[in-house]
């Protein structure tokens, strides 16, 4: 059995939340989170945020499971729902960060619907500004 990581960073980022939406940037964020898990022993939770009552488009959680199936990491998965009339995807993520006690959020700079001219999407920007934890934005 491998010895537990002794890196200082392993104590800073024990619980990592990675947001996926099926986009390539979110899959890149997923792979970075998996690397944190392998190198530092981080516990990773993969989350997909969707409007309450809707069905996921292309099921990003299934796509994430497929990407990670050959990797030696223990990952948990969550579907987060929000009320589109009073909440946003970013507020659902920030709420999860607070309630779950995460140390780090890894998120793609832009999601599936953002314009390619934007350097950072509204959800990523809102999470960066409002999350009470470190946020790593993947480009």
PDB file of N, CA and C in Angstrom, residues 32-131:
ATOM      1  N   UNK A  32      -7.998  17.637 -13.692  1.00  0.00           N
ATOM      2  CA  UNK A  32      -7.154  18.309 -12.713  1.00  0.00           C
ATOM      3  C   UNK A  32      -7.553  17.885 -11.298  1.00  0.00           C
ATOM      4  N   UNK A  33      -8.844  17.786 -11.034  1.00  0.00           N
ATOM      5  CA  UNK A  33      -9.315  17.335  -9.726  1.00  0.00           C
ATOM      6  C   UNK A  33      -8.868  15.895  -9.457  1.00  0.00           C
ATOM      7  N   UNK A  34      -8.920  15.062 -10.477  1.00  0.00           N
ATOM      8  CA  UNK A  34      -8.457  13.674 -10.334  1.00  0.00           C
ATOM      9  C   UNK A  34      -6.967  13.640 -10.014  1.00  0.00           C
ATOM     10  N   UNK A  35      -6.210  14.537 -10.617  1.00  0.00           N
ATOM     11  CA  UNK A  35      -4.782  14.628 -10.336  1.00  0.00           C
ATOM     12  C   UNK A  35      -4.542  15.034  -8.883  1.00  0.00           C
ATOM     13  N   UNK A  36      -5.335  15.978  -8.372  1.00  0.00           N
ATOM     14  CA  UNK A  36      -5.250  16.363  -6.959  1.00  0.00           C
ATOM     15  C   UNK A  36      -5.500  15.139  -6.081  1.00  0.00           C
ATOM     16  N   UNK A  37      -6.489  14.335  -6.443  1.00  0.00           N
ATOM     17  CA  UNK A  37      -6.826  13.145  -5.662  1.00  0.00           C
ATOM     18  C   UNK A  37      -5.667  12.148  -5.658  1.00  0.00           C
ATOM     19  N   UNK A  38      -5.064  11.929  -6.815  1.00  0.00           N
ATOM     20  CA  UNK A  38      -3.974  10.962  -6.904  1.00  0.00           C
ATOM     21  C   UNK A  38      -2.703  11.459  -6.215  1.00  0.00           C
ATOM     22  N   UNK A  39      -2.382  12.724  -6.387  1.00  0.00           N
ATOM     23  CA  UNK A  39      -1.130  13.249  -5.844  1.00  0.00           C
ATOM     24  C   UNK A  39      -1.193  13.625  -4.372  1.00  0.00           C
ATOM     25  N   UNK A  40      -2.343  14.147  -3.945  1.00  0.00           N
ATOM     26  CA  UNK A  40      -2.427  14.711  -2.602  1.00  0.00           C
ATOM     27  C   UNK A  40      -3.449  14.033  -1.701  1.00  0.00           C
ATOM     28  N   UNK A  41      -4.129  13.030  -2.200  1.00  0.00           N
ATOM     29  CA  UNK A  41      -5.111  12.333  -1.384  1.00  0.00           C
ATOM     30  C   UNK A  41      -6.391  13.112  -1.159  1.00  0.00           C
ATOM     31  N   UNK A  42      -6.660  14.092  -2.000  1.00  0.00           N
ATOM     32  CA  UNK A  42      -7.877  14.895  -1.871  1.00  0.00           C
ATOM     33  C   UNK A  42      -9.111  14.038  -2.117  1.00  0.00           C
ATOM     34  N   UNK A  43     -10.189  14.373  -1.414  1.00  0.00           N
ATOM     35  CA  UNK A  43     -11.485  13.745  -1.664  1.00  0.00           C
ATOM     36  C   UNK A  43     -12.227  14.636  -2.649  1.00  0.00           C
ATOM     37  N   UNK A  44     -12.592  14.071  -3.783  1.00  0.00           N
ATOM     38  CA  UNK A  44     -13.195  14.842  -4.869  1.00  0.00           C
ATOM     39  C   UNK A  44     -14.687  14.544  -4.984  1.00  0.00           C
ATOM     40  N   UNK A  45     -15.456  15.612  -5.113  1.00  0.00           N
ATOM     41  CA  UNK A  45     -16.877  15.499  -5.413  1.00  0.00           C
ATOM     42  C   UNK A  45     -17.118  16.186  -6.748  1.00  0.00           C
ATOM     43  N   UNK A  46     -17.740  15.470  -7.663  1.00  0.00           N
ATOM     44  CA  UNK A  46     -18.091  16.004  -8.970  1.00  0.00           C
ATOM     45  C   UNK A  46     -19.547  16.426  -8.909  1.00  0.00           C
ATOM     46  N   UNK A  47     -19.828  17.676  -9.293  1.00  0.00           N
ATOM     47  CA  UNK A  47     -21.194  18.188  -9.213  1.00  0.00           C
ATOM     48  C   UNK A  47     -21.657  18.722 -10.563  1.00  0.00           C
ATOM     49  N   UNK A  48     -22.910  18.425 -10.866  1.00  0.00           N
ATOM     50  CA  UNK A  48     -23.576  18.995 -12.029  1.00  0.00           C
ATOM     51  C   UNK A  48     -24.785  19.761 -11.528  1.00  0.00           C
ATOM     52  N   UNK A  49     -24.895  21.016 -11.928  1.00  0.00           N
ATOM     53  CA  UNK A  49     -25.992  21.873 -11.476  1.00  0.00           C
ATOM     54  C   UNK A  49     -27.024  21.980 -12.591  1.00  0.00           C
ATOM     55  N   UNK A  50     -28.283  21.741 -12.223  1.00  0.00           N
ATOM     56  CA  UNK A  50     -29.357  21.797 -13.220  1.00  0.00           C
ATOM     57  C   UNK A  50     -30.596  22.437 -12.616  1.00  0.00           C
ATOM     58  N   UNK A  51     -31.432  23.048 -13.449  1.00  0.00           N
ATOM     59  CA  UNK A  51     -32.688  23.609 -12.939  1.00  0.00           C
ATOM     60  C   UNK A  51     -33.561  22.496 -12.358  1.00  0.00           C
ATOM     61  N   UNK A  52     -34.240  22.785 -11.269  1.00  0.00           N
ATOM     62  CA  UNK A  52     -35.097  21.805 -10.601  1.00  0.00           C
ATOM     63  C   UNK A  52     -36.103  21.219 -11.589  1.00  0.00           C
ATOM     64  N   UNK A  53     -36.176  19.891 -11.599  1.00  0.00           N
ATOM     65  CA  UNK A  53     -37.152  19.195 -12.430  1.00  0.00           C
ATOM     66  C   UNK A  53     -36.708  18.935 -13.859  1.00  0.00           C
ATOM     67  N   UNK A  54     -35.556  19.453 -14.271  1.00  0.00           N
ATOM     68  CA  UNK A  54     -35.106  19.230 -15.652  1.00  0.00           C
ATOM     69  C   UNK A  54     -34.227  17.989 -15.737  1.00  0.00           C
ATOM     70  N   UNK A  55     -34.107  17.481 -16.939  1.00  0.00           N
ATOM     71  CA  UNK A  55     -33.229  16.349 -17.184  1.00  0.00           C
ATOM     72  C   UNK A  55     -31.886  16.868 -17.685  1.00  0.00           C
ATOM     73  N   UNK A  56     -30.785  16.258 -17.256  1.00  0.00           N
ATOM     74  CA  UNK A  56     -29.469  16.730 -17.708  1.00  0.00           C
ATOM     75  C   UNK A  56     -29.287  16.537 -19.210  1.00  0.00           C
ATOM     76  N   UNK A  57     -28.632  17.505 -19.841  1.00  0.00           N
ATOM     77  CA  UNK A  57     -28.336  17.415 -21.269  1.00  0.00           C
ATOM     78  C   UNK A  57     -27.091  16.564 -21.468  1.00  0.00           C
ATOM     79  N   UNK A  58     -27.257  15.380 -22.022  1.00  0.00           N
ATOM     80  CA  UNK A  58     -26.107  14.527 -22.278  1.00  0.00           C
ATOM     81  C   UNK A  58     -25.485  13.943 -21.020  1.00  0.00           C
ATOM     82  N   UNK A  59     -26.085  14.112 -19.882  1.00  0.00           N
ATOM     83  CA  UNK A  59     -25.656  13.622 -18.582  1.00  0.00           C
ATOM     84  C   UNK A  59     -24.149  13.776 -18.331  1.00  0.00           C
ATOM     85  N   UNK A  60     -23.731  14.970 -17.918  1.00  0.00           N
ATOM     86  CA  UNK A  60     -22.321  15.233 -17.631  1.00  0.00           C
ATOM     87  C   UNK A  60     -21.732  14.342 -16.548  1.00  0.00           C
ATOM     88  N   UNK A  61     -22.550  13.876 -15.609  1.00  0.00           N
ATOM     89  CA  UNK A  61     -22.045  12.981 -14.566  1.00  0.00           C
ATOM     90  C   UNK A  61     -21.626  11.644 -15.191  1.00  0.00           C
ATOM     91  N   UNK A  62     -22.429  11.124 -16.107  1.00  0.00           N
ATOM     92  CA  UNK A  62     -22.073   9.878 -16.796  1.00  0.00           C
ATOM     93  C   UNK A  62     -20.792  10.075 -17.604  1.00  0.00           C
ATOM     94  N   UNK A  63     -20.665  11.228 -18.247  1.00  0.00           N
ATOM     95  CA  UNK A  63     -19.453  11.539 -19.010  1.00  0.00           C
ATOM     96  C   UNK A  63     -18.237  11.599 -18.074  1.00  0.00           C
ATOM     97  N   UNK A  64     -18.419  12.191 -16.895  1.00  0.00           N
ATOM     98  CA  UNK A  64     -17.331  12.274 -15.915  1.00  0.00           C
ATOM     99  C   UNK A  64     -16.936  10.880 -15.433  1.00  0.00           C
ATOM    100  N   UNK A  65     -17.918  10.047 -15.142  1.00  0.00           N
ATOM    101  CA  UNK A  65     -17.632   8.668 -14.698  1.00  0.00           C
ATOM    102  C   UNK A  65     -16.851   7.911 -15.758  1.00  0.00           C
ATOM    103  N   UNK A  66     -17.237   8.112 -17.008  1.00  0.00           N
ATOM    104  CA  UNK A  66     -16.544   7.444 -18.113  1.00  0.00           C
ATOM    105  C   UNK A  66     -15.082   7.890 -18.188  1.00  0.00           C
ATOM    106  N   UNK A  67     -14.846   9.194 -18.031  1.00  0.00           N
ATOM    107  CA  UNK A  67     -13.477   9.726 -18.084  1.00  0.00           C
ATOM    108  C   UNK A  67     -12.609   9.193 -16.943  1.00  0.00           C
ATOM    109  N   UNK A  68     -13.209   8.951 -15.798  1.00  0.00           N
ATOM    110  CA  UNK A  68     -12.443   8.559 -14.615  1.00  0.00           C
ATOM    111  C   UNK A  68     -12.399   7.058 -14.366  1.00  0.00           C
ATOM    112  N   UNK A  69     -13.092   6.265 -15.189  1.00  0.00           N
ATOM    113  CA  UNK A  69     -13.246   4.841 -14.886  1.00  0.00           C
ATOM    114  C   UNK A  69     -11.926   4.079 -14.791  1.00  0.00           C
ATOM    115  N   UNK A  70     -10.914   4.490 -15.509  1.00  0.00           N
ATOM    116  CA  UNK A  70      -9.638   3.767 -15.459  1.00  0.00           C
ATOM    117  C   UNK A  70      -8.637   4.409 -14.494  1.00  0.00           C
ATOM    118  N   UNK A  71      -9.069   5.438 -13.773  1.00  0.00           N
ATOM    119  CA  UNK A  71      -8.160   6.125 -12.854  1.00  0.00           C
ATOM    120  C   UNK A  71      -8.385   5.627 -11.428  1.00  0.00           C
ATOM    121  N   UNK A  72      -7.304   5.475 -10.673  1.00  0.00           N
ATOM    122  CA  UNK A  72      -7.417   4.953  -9.305  1.00  0.00           C
ATOM    123  C   UNK A  72      -7.794   6.036  -8.288  1.00  0.00           C
ATOM    124  N   UNK A  73      -8.965   6.628  -8.472  1.00  0.00           N
ATOM    125  CA  UNK A  73      -9.410   7.681  -7.558  1.00  0.00           C
ATOM    126  C   UNK A  73     -10.825   7.373  -7.080  1.00  0.00           C
ATOM    127  N   UNK A  74     -11.060   7.696  -5.820  1.00  0.00           N
ATOM    128  CA  UNK A  74     -12.405   7.563  -5.256  1.00  0.00           C
ATOM    129  C   UNK A  74     -13.086   8.917  -5.382  1.00  0.00           C
ATOM    130  N   UNK A  75     -14.182   8.934  -6.104  1.00  0.00           N
ATOM    131  CA  UNK A  75     -14.887  10.181  -6.380  1.00  0.00           C
ATOM    132  C   UNK A  75     -16.359   9.991  -6.042  1.00  0.00           C
ATOM    133  N   UNK A  76     -16.973  11.038  -5.496  1.00  0.00           N
ATOM    134  CA  UNK A  76     -18.421  10.998  -5.296  1.00  0.00           C
ATOM    135  C   UNK A  76     -19.056  11.964  -6.291  1.00  0.00           C
ATOM    136  N   UNK A  77     -20.322  11.732  -6.578  1.00  0.00           N
ATOM    137  CA  UNK A  77     -21.022  12.503  -7.599  1.00  0.00           C
ATOM    138  C   UNK A  77     -22.311  13.074  -7.023  1.00  0.00           C
ATOM    139  N   UNK A  78     -22.631  14.306  -7.440  1.00  0.00           N
ATOM    140  CA  UNK A  78     -23.851  14.953  -6.959  1.00  0.00           C
ATOM    141  C   UNK A  78     -24.539  15.706  -8.092  1.00  0.00           C
ATOM    142  N   UNK A  79     -25.862  15.588  -8.112  1.00  0.00           N
ATOM    143  CA  UNK A  79     -26.679  16.457  -8.944  1.00  0.00           C
ATOM    144  C   UNK A  79     -27.195  17.548  -8.015  1.00  0.00           C
ATOM    145  N   UNK A  80     -26.904  18.792  -8.333  1.00  0.00           N
ATOM    146  CA  UNK A  80     -27.391  19.917  -7.551  1.00  0.00           C
ATOM    147  C   UNK A  80     -28.512  20.584  -8.330  1.00  0.00           C
ATOM    148  N   UNK A  81     -29.613  20.857  -7.673  1.00  0.00           N
ATOM    149  CA  UNK A  81     -30.738  21.509  -8.339  1.00  0.00           C
ATOM    150  C   UNK A  81     -30.942  22.905  -7.776  1.00  0.00           C
ATOM    151  N   UNK A  82     -31.424  23.787  -8.617  1.00  0.00           N
ATOM    152  CA  UNK A  82     -31.737  25.149  -8.183  1.00  0.00           C
ATOM    153  C   UNK A  82     -33.066  25.568  -8.790  1.00  0.00           C
ATOM    154  N   UNK A  83     -33.708  26.529  -8.143  1.00  0.00           N
ATOM    155  CA  UNK A  83     -34.968  27.082  -8.623  1.00  0.00           C
ATOM    156  C   UNK A  83     -34.627  28.251  -9.549  1.00  0.00           C
ATOM    157  N   UNK A  84     -34.867  28.121 -10.862  1.00  0.00           N
ATOM    158  CA  UNK A  84     -34.480  29.171 -11.803  1.00  0.00           C
ATOM    159  C   UNK A  84     -35.161  30.519 -11.560  1.00  0.00           C
ATOM    160  N   UNK A  85     -36.253  30.530 -10.803  1.00  0.00           N
ATOM    161  CA  UNK A  85     -36.953  31.790 -10.546  1.00  0.00           C
ATOM    162  C   UNK A  85     -36.308  32.602  -9.426  1.00  0.00           C
ATOM    163  N   UNK A  86     -35.561  31.932  -8.549  1.00  0.00           N
ATOM    164  CA  UNK A  86     -34.982  32.658  -7.421  1.00  0.00           C
ATOM    165  C   UNK A  86     -33.495  32.384  -7.198  1.00  0.00           C
ATOM    166  N   UNK A  87     -32.921  31.459  -7.946  1.00  0.00           N
ATOM    167  CA  UNK A  87     -31.515  31.095  -7.764  1.00  0.00           C
ATOM    168  C   UNK A  87     -30.818  31.002  -9.114  1.00  0.00           C
ATOM    169  N   UNK A  88     -29.514  30.774  -9.049  1.00  0.00           N
ATOM    170  CA  UNK A  88     -28.718  30.591 -10.262  1.00  0.00           C
ATOM    171  C   UNK A  88     -27.830  29.365 -10.080  1.00  0.00           C
ATOM    172  N   UNK A  89     -27.242  28.859 -11.155  1.00  0.00           N
ATOM    173  CA  UNK A  89     -26.303  27.744 -11.004  1.00  0.00           C
ATOM    174  C   UNK A  89     -25.149  28.103 -10.061  1.00  0.00           C
ATOM    175  N   UNK A  90     -24.670  29.338 -10.153  1.00  0.00           N
ATOM    176  CA  UNK A  90     -23.555  29.767  -9.291  1.00  0.00           C
ATOM    177  C   UNK A  90     -23.962  29.758  -7.826  1.00  0.00           C
ATOM    178  N   UNK A  91     -25.180  30.215  -7.528  1.00  0.00           N
ATOM    179  CA  UNK A  91     -25.613  30.232  -6.121  1.00  0.00           C
ATOM    180  C   UNK A  91     -25.749  28.813  -5.584  1.00  0.00           C
ATOM    181  N   UNK A  92     -26.178  27.876  -6.425  1.00  0.00           N
ATOM    182  CA  UNK A  92     -26.271  26.475  -6.008  1.00  0.00           C
ATOM    183  C   UNK A  92     -24.882  25.913  -5.712  1.00  0.00           C
ATOM    184  N   UNK A  93     -23.903  26.267  -6.534  1.00  0.00           N
ATOM    185  CA  UNK A  93     -22.528  25.814  -6.291  1.00  0.00           C
ATOM    186  C   UNK A  93     -21.965  26.420  -5.011  1.00  0.00           C
ATOM    187  N   UNK A  94     -22.161  27.710  -4.825  1.00  0.00           N
ATOM    188  CA  UNK A  94     -21.646  28.375  -3.623  1.00  0.00           C
ATOM    189  C   UNK A  94     -22.304  27.783  -2.376  1.00  0.00           C
ATOM    190  N   UNK A  95     -23.591  27.513  -2.447  1.00  0.00           N
ATOM    191  CA  UNK A  95     -24.304  26.890  -1.319  1.00  0.00           C
ATOM    192  C   UNK A  95     -23.696  25.528  -1.001  1.00  0.00           C
ATOM    193  N   UNK A  96     -23.386  24.748  -2.029  1.00  0.00           N
ATOM    194  CA  UNK A  96     -22.770  23.429  -1.839  1.00  0.00           C
ATOM    195  C   UNK A  96     -21.381  23.567  -1.222  1.00  0.00           C
ATOM    196  N   UNK A  97     -20.615  24.558  -1.655  1.00  0.00           N
ATOM    197  CA  UNK A  97     -19.275  24.786  -1.097  1.00  0.00           C
ATOM    198  C   UNK A  97     -19.382  25.059   0.402  1.00  0.00           C
ATOM    199  N   UNK A  98     -20.333  25.890   0.781  1.00  0.00           N
ATOM    200  CA  UNK A  98     -20.525  26.241   2.195  1.00  0.00           C
ATOM    201  C   UNK A  98     -20.983  25.026   2.996  1.00  0.00           C
ATOM    202  N   UNK A  99     -22.026  24.366   2.529  1.00  0.00           N
ATOM    203  CA  UNK A  99     -22.592  23.234   3.264  1.00  0.00           C
ATOM    204  C   UNK A  99     -21.659  22.031   3.304  1.00  0.00           C
ATOM    205  N   UNK A 100     -20.885  21.834   2.228  1.00  0.00           N
ATOM    206  CA  UNK A 100     -19.989  20.677   2.158  1.00  0.00           C
ATOM    207  C   UNK A 100     -18.626  20.905   2.775  1.00  0.00           C
ATOM    208  N   UNK A 101     -18.314  22.137   3.134  1.00  0.00           N
ATOM    209  CA  UNK A 101     -17.021  22.431   3.741  1.00  0.00           C
ATOM    210  C   UNK A 101     -15.837  22.165   2.819  1.00  0.00           C
ATOM    211  N   UNK A 102     -15.980  22.499   1.557  1.00  0.00           N
ATOM    212  CA  UNK A 102     -14.910  22.256   0.589  1.00  0.00           C
ATOM    213  C   UNK A 102     -13.776  23.256   0.769  1.00  0.00           C
ATOM    214  N   UNK A 103     -12.573  22.800   0.475  1.00  0.00           N
ATOM    215  CA  UNK A 103     -11.386  23.640   0.566  1.00  0.00           C
ATOM    216  C   UNK A 103     -11.043  24.277  -0.776  1.00  0.00           C
ATOM    217  N   UNK A 104     -11.475  23.650  -1.855  1.00  0.00           N
ATOM    218  CA  UNK A 104     -11.117  24.099  -3.198  1.00  0.00           C
ATOM    219  C   UNK A 104     -12.257  23.774  -4.157  1.00  0.00           C
ATOM    220  N   UNK A 105     -12.522  24.714  -5.057  1.00  0.00           N
ATOM    221  CA  UNK A 105     -13.471  24.501  -6.148  1.00  0.00           C
ATOM    222  C   UNK A 105     -12.668  24.582  -7.439  1.00  0.00           C
ATOM    223  N   UNK A 106     -12.850  23.607  -8.309  1.00  0.00           N
ATOM    224  CA  UNK A 106     -12.209  23.640  -9.624  1.00  0.00           C
ATOM    225  C   UNK A 106     -13.333  23.741 -10.643  1.00  0.00           C
ATOM    226  N   UNK A 107     -13.248  24.762 -11.501  1.00  0.00           N
ATOM    227  CA  UNK A 107     -14.330  25.037 -12.446  1.00  0.00           C
ATOM    228  C   UNK A 107     -13.743  25.503 -13.775  1.00  0.00           C
ATOM    229  N   UNK A 108     -14.388  25.128 -14.864  1.00  0.00           N
ATOM    230  CA  UNK A 108     -13.975  25.606 -16.178  1.00  0.00           C
ATOM    231  C   UNK A 108     -14.288  27.079 -16.338  1.00  0.00           C
ATOM    232  N   UNK A 109     -13.469  27.781 -17.100  1.00  0.00           N
ATOM    233  CA  UNK A 109     -13.657  29.221 -17.280  1.00  0.00           C
ATOM    234  C   UNK A 109     -14.974  29.541 -17.988  1.00  0.00           C
ATOM    235  N   UNK A 110     -15.373  28.696 -18.909  1.00  0.00           N
ATOM    236  CA  UNK A 110     -16.622  28.906 -19.643  1.00  0.00           C
ATOM    237  C   UNK A 110     -17.351  27.582 -19.735  1.00  0.00           C
ATOM    238  N   UNK A 111     -18.670  27.665 -19.729  1.00  0.00           N
ATOM    239  CA  UNK A 111     -19.490  26.464 -19.854  1.00  0.00           C
ATOM    240  C   UNK A 111     -19.881  26.199 -21.291  1.00  0.00           C
ATOM    241  N   UNK A 112     -20.918  25.429 -21.456  1.00  0.00           N
ATOM    242  CA  UNK A 112     -21.357  25.014 -22.792  1.00  0.00           C
ATOM    243  C   UNK A 112     -21.997  26.132 -23.588  1.00  0.00           C
ATOM    244  N   UNK A 113     -22.619  27.094 -22.933  1.00  0.00           N
ATOM    245  CA  UNK A 113     -23.371  28.105 -23.657  1.00  0.00           C
ATOM    246  C   UNK A 113     -22.655  29.442 -23.790  1.00  0.00           C
ATOM    247  N   UNK A 114     -21.506  29.582 -23.169  1.00  0.00           N
ATOM    248  CA  UNK A 114     -20.804  30.868 -23.191  1.00  0.00           C
ATOM    249  C   UNK A 114     -20.204  31.149 -24.574  1.00  0.00           C
ATOM    250  N   UNK A 115     -20.128  32.409 -24.905  1.00  0.00           N
ATOM    251  CA  UNK A 115     -19.519  32.820 -26.161  1.00  0.00           C
ATOM    252  C   UNK A 115     -18.010  32.620 -26.098  1.00  0.00           C
ATOM    253  N   UNK A 116     -17.416  32.233 -27.209  1.00  0.00           N
ATOM    254  CA  UNK A 116     -15.976  31.980 -27.224  1.00  0.00           C
ATOM    255  C   UNK A 116     -15.161  33.254 -27.015  1.00  0.00           C
ATOM    256  N   UNK A 117     -15.777  34.423 -27.224  1.00  0.00           N
ATOM    257  CA  UNK A 117     -15.065  35.687 -27.026  1.00  0.00           C
ATOM    258  C   UNK A 117     -14.866  36.005 -25.546  1.00  0.00           C
ATOM    259  N   UNK A 118     -15.661  35.374 -24.670  1.00  0.00           N
ATOM    260  CA  UNK A 118     -15.556  35.638 -23.241  1.00  0.00           C
ATOM    261  C   UNK A 118     -14.377  34.874 -22.648  1.00  0.00           C
ATOM    262  N   UNK A 119     -13.609  35.542 -21.797  1.00  0.00           N
ATOM    263  CA  UNK A 119     -12.488  34.846 -21.162  1.00  0.00           C
ATOM    264  C   UNK A 119     -12.950  34.075 -19.925  1.00  0.00           C
ATOM    265  N   UNK A 120     -14.065  34.514 -19.313  1.00  0.00           N
ATOM    266  CA  UNK A 120     -14.621  33.790 -18.178  1.00  0.00           C
ATOM    267  C   UNK A 120     -16.144  33.960 -18.212  1.00  0.00           C
ATOM    268  N   UNK A 121     -16.839  32.873 -17.970  1.00  0.00           N
ATOM    269  CA  UNK A 121     -18.301  32.904 -17.991  1.00  0.00           C
ATOM    270  C   UNK A 121     -18.885  33.444 -16.704  1.00  0.00           C
ATOM    271  N   UNK A 122     -20.185  33.699 -16.730  1.00  0.00           N
ATOM    272  CA  UNK A 122     -20.854  34.304 -15.574  1.00  0.00           C
ATOM    273  C   UNK A 122     -20.890  33.375 -14.365  1.00  0.00           C
ATOM    274  N   UNK A 123     -21.052  32.072 -14.580  1.00  0.00           N
ATOM    275  CA  UNK A 123     -21.089  31.144 -13.450  1.00  0.00           C
ATOM    276  C   UNK A 123     -19.719  31.077 -12.785  1.00  0.00           C
ATOM    277  N   UNK A 124     -18.674  30.906 -13.581  1.00  0.00           N
ATOM    278  CA  UNK A 124     -17.317  30.842 -13.019  1.00  0.00           C
ATOM    279  C   UNK A 124     -16.972  32.135 -12.289  1.00  0.00           C
ATOM    280  N   UNK A 125     -17.291  33.263 -12.885  1.00  0.00           N
ATOM    281  CA  UNK A 125     -16.991  34.549 -12.258  1.00  0.00           C
ATOM    282  C   UNK A 125     -17.732  34.707 -10.934  1.00  0.00           C
ATOM    283  N   UNK A 126     -18.989  34.335 -10.903  1.00  0.00           N
ATOM    284  CA  UNK A 126     -19.776  34.446  -9.681  1.00  0.00           C
ATOM    285  C   UNK A 126     -19.243  33.527  -8.589  1.00  0.00           C
ATOM    286  N   UNK A 127     -18.817  32.332  -8.952  1.00  0.00           N
ATOM    287  CA  UNK A 127     -18.247  31.412  -7.968  1.00  0.00           C
ATOM    288  C   UNK A 127     -16.935  31.974  -7.430  1.00  0.00           C
ATOM    289  N   UNK A 128     -16.098  32.508  -8.308  1.00  0.00           N
ATOM    290  CA  UNK A 128     -14.832  33.109  -7.868  1.00  0.00           C
ATOM    291  C   UNK A 128     -15.091  34.216  -6.862  1.00  0.00           C
ATOM    292  N   UNK A 129     -16.059  35.071  -7.130  1.00  0.00           N
ATOM    293  CA  UNK A 129     -16.341  36.230  -6.279  1.00  0.00           C
ATOM    294  C   UNK A 129     -17.002  35.820  -4.965  1.00  0.00           C
ATOM    295  N   UNK A 130     -17.870  34.809  -4.980  1.00  0.00           N
ATOM    296  CA  UNK A 130     -18.706  34.518  -3.815  1.00  0.00           C
ATOM    297  C   UNK A 130     -18.338  33.285  -2.995  1.00  0.00           C
ATOM    298  N   UNK A 131     -17.559  32.381  -3.524  1.00  0.00           N
ATOM    299  CA  UNK A 131     -17.238  31.161  -2.777  1.00  0.00           C
ATOM    300  C   UNK A 131     -16.299  31.463  -1.610  1.00  0.00           C
TER     301      UNK A 131
END
